[in-house]
mmCIF file of C-alpha atoms and ligand atoms in Angstrom:
data_model
loop_
_atom_site.group_PDB
_atom_site.id
_atom_site.type_symbol
_atom_site.label_atom_id
_atom_site.label_comp_id
_atom_site.label_asym_id
_atom_site.label_seq_id
_atom_site.Cartn_x
_atom_site.Cartn_y
_atom_site.Cartn_z
ATOM 1 C CA MET A 1377 92.228 185.050 52.177
ATOM 2 C CA VAL A 1378 92.888 182.394 54.801
ATOM 3 C CA ALA A 1379 96.527 181.519 55.328
ATOM 4 C CA VAL A 1380 97.274 177.819 55.288
ATOM 5 C CA VAL A 1381 99.650 176.965 58.086
ATOM 6 C CA LYS A 1382 101.816 173.959 57.461
ATOM 7 C CA LEU A 1383 102.139 171.957 60.643
ATOM 8 C CA PRO A 1384 105.527 170.474 61.478
ATOM 9 C CA GLU A 1385 105.781 166.753 60.970
ATOM 10 C CA SER A 1386 105.279 164.412 63.862
ATOM 11 C CA ARG A 1387 108.181 162.315 65.144
ATOM 12 C CA THR A 1388 108.498 159.352 67.407
ATOM 13 C CA TYR A 1389 111.000 159.424 70.250
ATOM 14 C CA ASN A 1390 112.305 156.582 72.373
ATOM 15 C CA ARG A 1391 112.077 157.732 75.956
ATOM 16 C CA GLN A 1392 115.317 155.945 76.876
ATOM 17 C CA GLU A 1393 117.268 157.955 74.301
ATOM 18 C CA CYS A 1394 115.891 161.392 75.110
ATOM 19 C CA ILE A 1395 115.734 164.061 77.760
ATOM 20 C CA THR A 1396 112.061 164.310 78.612
ATOM 21 C CA PHE A 1397 110.269 166.597 81.022
ATOM 22 C CA ARG A 1398 106.679 166.763 82.147
ATOM 23 C CA LYS A 1399 106.642 168.232 85.656
ATOM 24 C CA THR A 1400 108.631 171.273 86.646
ATOM 25 C CA ALA A 1401 110.032 169.524 89.741
ATOM 26 C CA GLU A 1402 111.775 166.883 87.602
ATOM 27 C CA ARG A 1403 115.509 166.910 86.855
ATOM 28 C CA PHE A 1404 114.946 168.848 83.597
ATOM 29 C CA GLY A 1405 111.714 170.521 84.630
ATOM 30 C CA GLY A 1406 113.389 173.918 84.282
ATOM 31 C CA LEU A 1407 113.081 173.478 80.517
ATOM 32 C CA SER A 1408 109.320 173.810 80.820
ATOM 33 C CA ASN A 1409 107.774 177.206 80.292
ATOM 34 C CA MET A 1410 105.863 176.561 83.478
ATOM 35 C CA ALA A 1411 109.047 176.442 85.567
ATOM 36 C CA GLY A 1412 109.385 179.094 88.258
ATOM 37 C CA GLY A 1413 112.691 180.734 89.074
ATOM 38 C CA TYR A 1414 113.255 182.197 85.602
ATOM 39 C CA ILE A 1415 112.044 185.747 85.985
ATOM 40 C CA LEU A 1416 111.827 187.948 82.893
ATOM 41 C CA ASN A 1417 111.758 191.668 82.387
ATOM 42 C CA ILE A 1418 110.224 193.081 79.224
ATOM 43 C CA ASN A 1419 109.988 196.857 78.772
ATOM 44 C CA GLY A 1420 110.498 197.202 82.529
ATOM 45 C CA VAL A 1421 107.622 194.815 83.268
ATOM 46 C CA LYS A 1422 108.425 191.857 85.517
ATOM 47 C CA ILE A 1423 107.034 188.590 84.173
ATOM 48 C CA LEU A 1424 107.285 185.460 86.289
ATOM 49 C CA THR A 1425 107.459 182.753 83.630
ATOM 50 C CA SER A 1426 108.024 182.320 79.921
ATOM 51 C CA GLU A 1427 104.540 180.791 79.813
ATOM 52 C CA ALA A 1428 102.974 184.072 80.953
ATOM 53 C CA LEU A 1429 105.056 185.974 78.404
ATOM 54 C CA TYR A 1430 104.105 183.615 75.593
ATOM 55 C CA GLN A 1431 100.398 183.777 76.451
ATOM 56 C CA ALA A 1432 100.504 187.574 76.746
ATOM 57 C CA CYS A 1433 101.931 187.737 73.217
ATOM 58 C CA ARG A 1434 98.601 186.473 71.902
ATOM 59 C CA PHE A 1435 96.959 189.766 72.816
ATOM 60 C CA PRO A 1436 99.010 192.770 71.703
ATOM 61 C CA HIS A 1437 95.727 194.521 70.883
ATOM 62 C CA MET A 1438 94.239 193.798 74.348
ATOM 63 C CA PRO A 1439 96.632 195.186 76.946
ATOM 64 C CA GLU A 1440 94.088 194.615 79.703
ATOM 65 C CA VAL A 1441 94.145 190.875 78.965
ATOM 66 C CA GLN A 1442 97.940 190.942 78.958
ATOM 67 C CA ARG A 1443 97.780 192.499 82.413
ATOM 68 C CA LEU A 1444 95.423 189.771 83.669
ATOM 69 C CA ILE A 1445 97.795 187.076 82.438
ATOM 70 C CA ILE A 1446 100.958 188.694 83.742
ATOM 71 C CA ALA A 1447 99.451 189.460 87.155
ATOM 72 C CA GLU A 1448 98.979 185.745 87.865
ATOM 73 C CA ARG A 1449 101.555 184.127 90.109
ATOM 74 C CA SER A 1450 100.991 180.621 88.793
ATOM 75 C CA PRO A 1451 101.971 179.938 85.163
ATOM 76 C CA MET A 1452 99.156 177.450 84.738
ATOM 77 C CA THR A 1453 96.632 180.015 85.946
ATOM 78 C CA ALA A 1454 98.229 182.568 83.632
ATOM 79 C CA LYS A 1455 97.578 180.164 80.773
ATOM 80 C CA MET A 1456 94.014 179.578 82.019
ATOM 81 C CA LYS A 1457 93.432 183.344 82.113
ATOM 82 C CA SER A 1458 94.102 183.469 78.389
ATOM 83 C CA LYS A 1459 91.579 180.725 77.626
ATOM 84 C CA PRO A 1460 88.372 182.807 77.442
ATOM 85 C CA TYR A 1461 90.059 185.225 75.033
ATOM 86 C CA ARG A 1462 91.798 182.718 72.797
ATOM 87 C CA ASP A 1463 89.469 183.275 69.869
ATOM 88 C CA ASN A 1464 90.639 186.875 69.972
ATOM 89 C CA SER A 1465 94.323 185.983 69.751
ATOM 90 C CA ARG A 1466 96.187 188.074 67.180
ATOM 91 C CA SER A 1467 94.868 187.059 63.774
ATOM 92 C CA ASP A 1468 98.206 185.668 62.590
ATOM 93 C CA TRP A 1469 98.757 183.707 65.806
ATOM 94 C CA ASP A 1470 99.115 180.295 64.167
ATOM 95 C CA ILE A 1471 101.731 181.716 61.813
ATOM 96 C CA VAL A 1472 103.779 183.577 64.408
ATOM 97 C CA ARG A 1473 103.426 181.466 67.559
ATOM 98 C CA THR A 1474 106.502 179.311 66.902
ATOM 99 C CA LYS A 1475 108.678 182.374 66.290
ATOM 100 C CA ILE A 1476 107.236 183.940 69.407
ATOM 101 C CA MET A 1477 107.999 180.815 71.424
ATOM 102 C CA ARG A 1478 111.608 180.827 70.179
ATOM 103 C CA TRP A 1479 111.914 184.478 71.150
ATOM 104 C CA CYS A 1480 110.434 183.724 74.612
ATOM 105 C CA LEU A 1481 113.030 180.984 75.125
ATOM 106 C CA GLN A 1482 115.836 183.299 74.047
ATOM 107 C CA VAL A 1483 114.617 185.933 76.487
ATOM 108 C CA LYS A 1484 114.413 183.316 79.250
ATOM 109 C CA LEU A 1485 117.966 182.325 78.456
ATOM 110 C CA ILE A 1486 119.471 185.796 78.254
ATOM 111 C CA GLN A 1487 117.866 186.940 81.466
ATOM 112 C CA ASN A 1488 118.683 183.722 83.353
ATOM 113 C CA TRP A 1489 121.931 182.908 81.623
ATOM 114 C CA ASP A 1490 123.837 180.889 84.211
ATOM 115 C CA LYS A 1491 121.015 178.666 85.286
ATOM 116 C CA PHE A 1492 119.292 178.093 81.945
ATOM 117 C CA SER A 1493 122.395 177.695 79.776
ATOM 118 C CA LYS A 1494 123.763 175.179 82.296
ATOM 119 C CA LEU A 1495 120.539 173.197 82.252
ATOM 120 C CA LEU A 1496 120.357 173.195 78.467
ATOM 121 C CA LEU A 1497 123.972 172.122 78.075
ATOM 122 C CA GLU A 1498 123.463 169.352 80.612
ATOM 123 C CA THR A 1499 121.119 167.732 78.095
ATOM 124 C CA GLY A 1500 124.208 166.969 75.986
ATOM 125 C CA ASP A 1501 123.256 166.242 72.424
ATOM 126 C CA LEU A 1502 120.215 164.166 73.248
ATOM 127 C CA PRO A 1503 116.817 165.013 71.799
ATOM 128 C CA ILE A 1504 114.752 167.159 74.179
ATOM 129 C CA VAL A 1505 111.080 166.245 74.370
ATOM 130 C CA GLU A 1506 108.215 167.740 76.331
ATOM 131 C CA ASP A 1507 106.258 164.743 77.516
ATOM 132 C CA SER A 1508 102.660 165.872 77.348
ATOM 133 C CA ARG A 1509 99.472 164.008 78.029
ATOM 134 C CA LYS A 1510 97.448 165.976 75.488
ATOM 135 C CA ASP A 1511 99.612 168.340 73.464
ATOM 136 C CA ASP A 1512 101.402 166.769 70.509
ATOM 137 C CA PHE A 1513 102.192 170.118 68.888
ATOM 138 C CA TRP A 1514 104.470 171.641 71.540
ATOM 139 C CA GLY A 1515 105.287 168.251 73.009
ATOM 140 C CA ALA A 1516 104.925 164.549 72.268
ATOM 141 C CA LYS A 1517 102.319 162.183 73.698
ATOM 142 C CA PRO A 1518 103.196 158.776 75.128
ATOM 143 C CA GLU A 1519 102.276 155.879 72.836
ATOM 144 C CA ASP A 1520 103.240 153.352 75.462
ATOM 145 C CA GLU A 1521 105.914 152.992 78.147
ATOM 146 C CA GLU A 1522 108.695 153.377 75.621
ATOM 147 C CA PHE A 1523 107.675 155.757 72.833
ATOM 148 C CA LEU A 1524 106.344 159.294 72.549
ATOM 149 C CA THR A 1525 104.962 160.800 69.349
ATOM 150 C CA GLY A 1526 104.401 164.425 68.444
ATOM 151 C CA ALA A 1527 105.718 167.457 66.604
ATOM 152 C CA ASN A 1528 107.590 168.366 69.802
ATOM 153 C CA VAL A 1529 108.015 171.949 68.665
ATOM 154 C CA LEU A 1530 109.002 173.214 72.109
ATOM 155 C CA GLY A 1531 111.644 170.488 72.445
ATOM 156 C CA ARG A 1532 112.969 171.291 68.979
ATOM 157 C CA LEU A 1533 113.189 174.990 69.761
ATOM 158 C CA LEU A 1534 115.034 174.182 72.982
ATOM 159 C CA MET A 1535 117.483 172.086 70.961
ATOM 160 C CA GLN A 1536 117.975 175.016 68.570
ATOM 161 C CA VAL A 1537 118.685 177.351 71.456
ATOM 162 C CA ARG A 1538 121.090 174.792 72.931
ATOM 163 C CA GLU A 1539 122.879 174.703 69.583
ATOM 164 C CA GLN A 1540 123.037 178.509 69.522
ATOM 165 C CA ILE A 1541 124.725 178.474 72.931
ATOM 166 C CA ALA A 1542 127.196 175.783 71.917
ATOM 167 C CA SER A 1543 128.135 177.602 68.707
ATOM 168 C CA GLY A 1544 128.536 180.927 70.533
ATOM 169 C CA LYS A 1545 125.736 182.507 68.513
ATOM 170 C CA LEU A 1546 123.945 183.260 71.754
ATOM 171 C CA THR A 1547 125.999 184.531 74.669
ATOM 172 C CA SER A 1548 125.187 186.226 77.944
ATOM 173 C CA GLU A 1549 125.846 189.527 76.188
ATOM 174 C CA THR A 1550 123.485 188.965 73.284
ATOM 175 C CA ILE A 1551 120.792 191.575 72.789
ATOM 176 C CA VAL A 1552 117.644 189.719 71.811
ATOM 177 C CA GLN A 1553 115.918 191.831 69.217
ATOM 178 C CA PRO A 1554 112.139 192.087 69.093
ATOM 179 C CA LEU A 1555 110.565 189.978 66.383
ATOM 180 C CA PRO A 1556 110.122 191.715 63.044
ATOM 181 C CA ILE A 1557 106.358 191.208 63.077
ATOM 182 C CA GLN A 1558 103.525 193.690 63.198
ATOM 183 C CA ASP A 1559 102.196 194.749 66.584
ATOM 184 C CA PHE A 1560 104.743 193.082 68.784
ATOM 185 C CA LEU A 1561 103.486 194.951 71.800
ATOM 186 C CA LEU A 1562 103.337 194.807 75.567
ATOM 187 C CA TYR A 1563 100.785 197.076 77.225
ATOM 188 C CA GLY A 1564 100.447 199.047 74.009
ATOM 189 C CA GLN A 1565 104.160 199.702 73.573
ATOM 190 C CA ASP A 1566 106.579 198.184 71.101
ATOM 191 C CA ILE A 1567 108.645 195.469 72.734
ATOM 192 C CA SER A 1568 112.206 196.723 73.030
ATOM 193 C CA PRO A 1569 115.481 194.845 72.614
ATOM 194 C CA ILE A 1570 116.145 192.541 75.544
ATOM 195 C CA VAL A 1571 119.369 192.462 77.522
ATOM 196 C CA ALA A 1572 120.393 190.357 80.490
ATOM 197 C CA SER A 1573 119.860 193.079 83.063
ATOM 198 C CA GLY A 1574 116.338 193.854 81.927
ATOM 199 C CA GLU A 1575 117.160 197.484 81.107
ATOM 200 C CA TYR A 1576 115.039 198.682 78.263
ATOM 201 C CA TYR A 1577 115.068 201.343 75.628
ATOM 202 C CA PRO A 1578 111.867 203.198 74.901
ATOM 203 C CA GLY A 1579 111.259 205.971 72.399
ATOM 204 C CA SER A 1580 114.177 206.232 70.019
ATOM 205 C CA TYR A 1581 114.139 202.519 69.494
ATOM 206 C CA MET A 1582 111.038 203.114 67.395
ATOM 207 C CA ARG A 1583 113.185 204.781 64.796
ATOM 208 C CA SER A 1584 115.092 201.595 64.195
ATOM 209 C CA LEU A 1585 111.990 199.485 63.884
ATOM 210 C CA ASP A 1586 111.351 200.086 60.185
ATOM 211 C CA LEU A 1587 114.755 198.772 59.339
ATOM 212 C CA ILE A 1588 114.385 195.801 61.624
ATOM 213 C CA LYS A 1589 111.074 195.059 59.946
ATOM 214 C CA SER A 1590 112.655 195.384 56.531
ATOM 215 C CA GLY A 1591 114.899 192.480 57.459
ATOM 216 C CA SER A 1592 118.083 194.254 58.428
ATOM 217 C CA GLN A 1593 118.436 193.162 62.034
ATOM 218 C CA PRO A 1594 120.809 195.341 63.979
ATOM 219 C CA SER A 1595 123.154 193.281 66.068
ATOM 220 C CA SER A 1596 124.899 195.934 68.077
ATOM 221 C CA ASP A 1597 124.585 199.438 69.332
ATOM 222 C CA VAL A 1598 126.853 200.546 66.541
ATOM 223 C CA ASP A 1599 124.487 199.082 63.974
ATOM 224 C CA LEU A 1600 121.580 200.780 65.643
ATOM 225 C CA LEU A 1601 123.370 204.068 65.478
ATOM 226 C CA SER A 1602 124.017 203.572 61.802
ATOM 227 C CA ILE A 1603 120.317 202.979 61.398
ATOM 228 C CA SER A 1604 119.719 206.508 62.534
ATOM 229 C CA LYS A 1605 122.078 207.484 59.795
ATOM 230 C CA HIS A 1606 120.084 205.637 57.174
ATOM 231 C CA GLU A 1607 116.952 207.240 58.469
ATOM 232 C CA LEU A 1608 118.748 210.470 58.138
ATOM 233 C CA GLU A 1609 119.382 209.913 54.470
ATOM 234 C CA ARG A 1610 115.907 208.802 53.569
ATOM 235 C CA ASP A 1611 114.010 211.306 55.651
ATOM 236 C CA GLU A 1612 111.333 212.934 53.546
ATOM 237 C CA GLU A 1613 109.457 214.817 56.191
ATOM 238 C CA GLY A 1614 111.320 218.023 55.689
ATOM 239 C CA ARG A 1615 113.635 217.391 58.604
ATOM 240 C CA SER A 1616 116.967 218.786 57.580
ATOM 241 C CA ASN A 1617 119.975 216.543 57.381
ATOM 242 C CA GLU A 1618 121.804 219.065 59.461
ATOM 243 C CA ASN A 1619 119.487 218.580 62.412
ATOM 244 C CA LEU A 1620 119.571 214.847 62.006
ATOM 245 C CA GLU A 1621 123.344 214.882 61.871
ATOM 246 C CA LYS A 1622 123.170 216.795 65.122
ATOM 247 C CA GLU A 1623 121.034 214.051 66.609
ATOM 248 C CA LEU A 1624 123.660 211.503 65.669
ATOM 249 C CA VAL A 1625 126.369 213.566 67.253
ATOM 250 C CA GLU A 1626 124.241 214.022 70.367
ATOM 251 C CA ILE A 1627 123.709 210.291 70.513
ATOM 252 C CA ALA A 1628 127.360 209.479 69.940
ATOM 253 C CA GLU A 1629 128.417 211.904 72.640
ATOM 254 C CA PHE A 1630 126.532 209.935 75.251
ATOM 255 C CA LYS A 1631 129.520 207.554 75.401
ATOM 256 C CA PHE A 1632 127.686 204.296 75.653
ATOM 257 C CA ASP A 1633 129.167 201.106 76.844
ATOM 258 C CA LYS A 1634 127.942 197.745 75.726
ATOM 259 C CA TYR A 1635 125.369 197.388 78.470
ATOM 260 C CA ASP A 1636 124.229 200.966 78.610
ATOM 261 C CA SER A 1637 122.680 201.169 75.202
ATOM 262 C CA LEU A 1638 121.610 204.492 76.569
ATOM 263 C CA GLN A 1639 120.936 206.078 73.256
ATOM 264 C CA PHE A 1640 117.540 204.426 73.310
ATOM 265 C CA VAL A 1641 116.711 205.570 76.765
ATOM 266 C CA LEU A 1642 118.129 209.000 77.294
ATOM 267 C CA LEU A 1643 117.274 210.576 73.989
ATOM 268 C CA PRO A 1644 113.477 210.329 74.392
ATOM 269 C CA ILE A 1645 113.745 211.429 78.006
ATOM 270 C CA VAL A 1646 115.819 214.456 77.057
ATOM 271 C CA GLU A 1647 113.353 215.201 74.272
ATOM 272 C CA LYS A 1648 110.495 215.092 76.749
ATOM 273 C CA LEU A 1649 112.376 217.409 79.085
ATOM 274 C CA GLN A 1650 112.922 219.850 76.273
ATOM 275 C CA GLU A 1651 109.167 220.284 76.035
ATOM 276 C CA SER A 1652 108.726 220.956 79.751
ATOM 277 C CA GLU A 1653 110.143 220.080 83.148
ATOM 278 C CA HIS A 1654 108.992 216.927 84.894
ATOM 279 C CA THR A 1655 109.434 215.096 88.192
ATOM 280 C CA ASP A 1656 111.024 211.652 88.250
ATOM 281 C CA LYS A 1657 107.655 210.134 89.114
ATOM 282 C CA GLU A 1658 105.989 211.738 86.128
ATOM 283 C CA LEU A 1659 108.752 210.474 83.862
ATOM 284 C CA ALA A 1660 108.580 206.952 85.289
ATOM 285 C CA LYS A 1661 104.886 206.942 84.486
ATOM 286 C CA LEU A 1662 105.356 208.404 81.018
ATOM 287 C CA PHE A 1663 107.976 205.805 80.117
ATOM 288 C CA THR A 1664 106.193 202.988 81.962
ATOM 289 C CA THR A 1665 109.115 202.044 84.116
ATOM 290 C CA ASN A 1666 109.735 201.918 87.832
ATOM 291 C CA LEU A 1667 110.920 204.904 89.821
ATOM 292 C CA LYS A 1668 114.334 203.445 90.641
ATOM 293 C CA GLN A 1669 115.123 202.750 86.996
ATOM 294 C CA MET A 1670 114.024 206.255 85.989
ATOM 295 C CA ARG A 1671 116.146 207.806 88.756
ATOM 296 C CA ASP A 1672 119.180 205.855 87.508
ATOM 297 C CA TRP A 1673 118.631 207.106 83.972
ATOM 298 C CA LEU A 1674 118.147 210.679 85.143
ATOM 299 C CA LYS A 1675 121.318 210.469 87.212
ATOM 300 C CA ARG A 1676 123.193 209.366 84.128
ATOM 301 C CA ALA A 1677 121.610 212.097 81.990
ATOM 302 C CA VAL A 1678 122.655 214.684 84.581
ATOM 303 C CA GLU A 1679 126.224 213.271 84.630
ATOM 304 C CA LEU A 1680 126.327 213.541 80.858
ATOM 305 C CA GLY A 1681 125.260 217.166 81.035
ATOM 306 C CA LYS A 1682 122.056 216.556 79.106
ATOM 307 C CA VAL A 1683 119.622 217.195 81.938
ATOM 308 C CA ARG A 1684 119.586 219.594 84.860
ATOM 309 C CA LYS A 1685 118.202 218.645 88.258
ATOM 310 C CA LEU A 1686 116.186 221.427 89.878
ATOM 311 C CA SER A 1687 115.279 221.501 93.537
ATOM 312 C CA LYS A 1688 112.346 222.416 95.763
ATOM 313 C CA PRO A 1689 110.568 220.480 94.483
ATOM 314 C CA VAL A 1690 112.978 218.117 92.747
ATOM 315 C CA ARG A 1691 112.317 218.106 89.014
ATOM 316 C CA TYR A 1692 114.245 217.818 85.815
ATOM 317 C CA VAL A 1693 114.660 219.846 82.657
ATOM 318 C CA ALA A 1694 116.803 219.462 79.540
ATOM 319 C CA GLU A 1695 120.014 221.486 79.570
ATOM 320 C CA SER A 1696 119.458 222.441 75.988
ATOM 321 C CA GLN A 1697 116.191 223.662 74.572
ATOM 322 C CA LEU A 1698 117.494 223.071 71.076
ATOM 323 C CA PRO A 1699 115.475 220.447 69.276
ATOM 324 C CA LEU A 1700 117.415 217.238 68.889
ATOM 325 C CA ILE A 1701 115.562 216.353 65.743
HETATM 326 N N1 AOF B 1410 99.465 171.732 77.387
HETATM 327 C C1 AOF B 1410 100.242 171.761 78.514
HETATM 328 C C2 AOF B 1410 101.534 172.306 78.487
HETATM 329 N N2 AOF B 1410 102.038 172.775 77.325
HETATM 330 C C3 AOF B 1410 102.619 174.072 77.264
HETATM 331 O O1 AOF B 1410 101.617 175.056 76.998
HETATM 332 C C4 AOF B 1410 102.163 176.092 76.218
HETATM 333 C C5 AOF B 1410 101.441 176.275 74.933
HETATM 334 O O2 AOF B 1410 100.171 176.664 75.173
HETATM 335 P P1 AOF B 1410 99.105 176.846 74.005
HETATM 336 O O3 AOF B 1410 99.836 176.926 72.702
HETATM 337 O O4 AOF B 1410 98.435 178.111 74.370
HETATM 338 O O5 AOF B 1410 98.221 175.653 74.104
HETATM 339 C C6 AOF B 1410 103.589 175.712 75.966
HETATM 340 O O6 AOF B 1410 104.401 176.316 76.945
HETATM 341 C C7 AOF B 1410 103.566 174.228 76.114
HETATM 342 O O7 AOF B 1410 104.843 173.758 76.407
HETATM 343 N N3 AOF B 1410 102.242 172.345 79.634
HETATM 344 C C8 AOF B 1410 101.757 171.837 80.802
HETATM 345 O O8 AOF B 1410 102.443 171.876 81.848
HETATM 346 N N4 AOF B 1410 100.512 171.302 80.851
HETATM 347 C C9 AOF B 1410 99.741 171.241 79.753
HETATM 348 O O9 AOF B 1410 98.615 170.744 79.824
#
């Protein structure tokens, strides 16, 4: 069955009454996905522009193509890199692309809060329009000197995000949740919740995904913890409630603060170290993060008494060999 995608209606904008942008060097050029200076970090992967992120989202099933796109320094070249593979974009691309674009903008905002929120708010309450020579879906095309016509979906999403800032729905502390769609992946791994600092939470996060997908979006660490509790109740795999209760206690004892959200990070690392000892380099590779980030996490795990650091050579092992789950 072929899904029929309803296209948003086209509108006409008077240039004099709008904020328009075409080139990134213009006054409001930072609103463009092509704008540099808004670095993103997804699952520990540095991505130079929201354009590269958006294009990479086409290919969750082709991590090698994602790598080609993300490796490009120029956003336009990143977009060009995706061109030969476009026919292989995820099969529901036309249905999900607008949601994905909104998510990309939210990530751009959260990880570049000061600069991007300021720019968005400087647009006041004027319509925002991407002035595009050829794209009247994301932008609007000039009719003449005065008017532009198009669906202007990017401009409308930017206005939505602006509204979310003004209403306090989005703040610098917001955790942007991954979209509740199938195969929302970067380099073969589920995309994790996004925070300003770019820290990410592999492993245990997976356990919350079913609930996110079922429509119950966790909004805080507390909610995510309670998800583990739900999981606990509906576990049918023979895992005893007692052990799962223990997991919850273990998680709670990590004493997270708002930015830590360490339950997502440390638990899988500790689990790994219960199987066997590992060096920090091995762990960084296993959890696809950089060495510095992994060392920070290990330091914290050692402080919390969950992991022991061994020397000569330096390696790590879980303090407790008891299964957490
Ligand atoms: N077509 C165009 C821009 N449009 C941008 O391209 C992105 C969407 O790409 P896609 O949906 O893959 O065609 C999105 O960020 C939109 O704003 N930008 C530019 O500088 N120059 C262009 O020629």
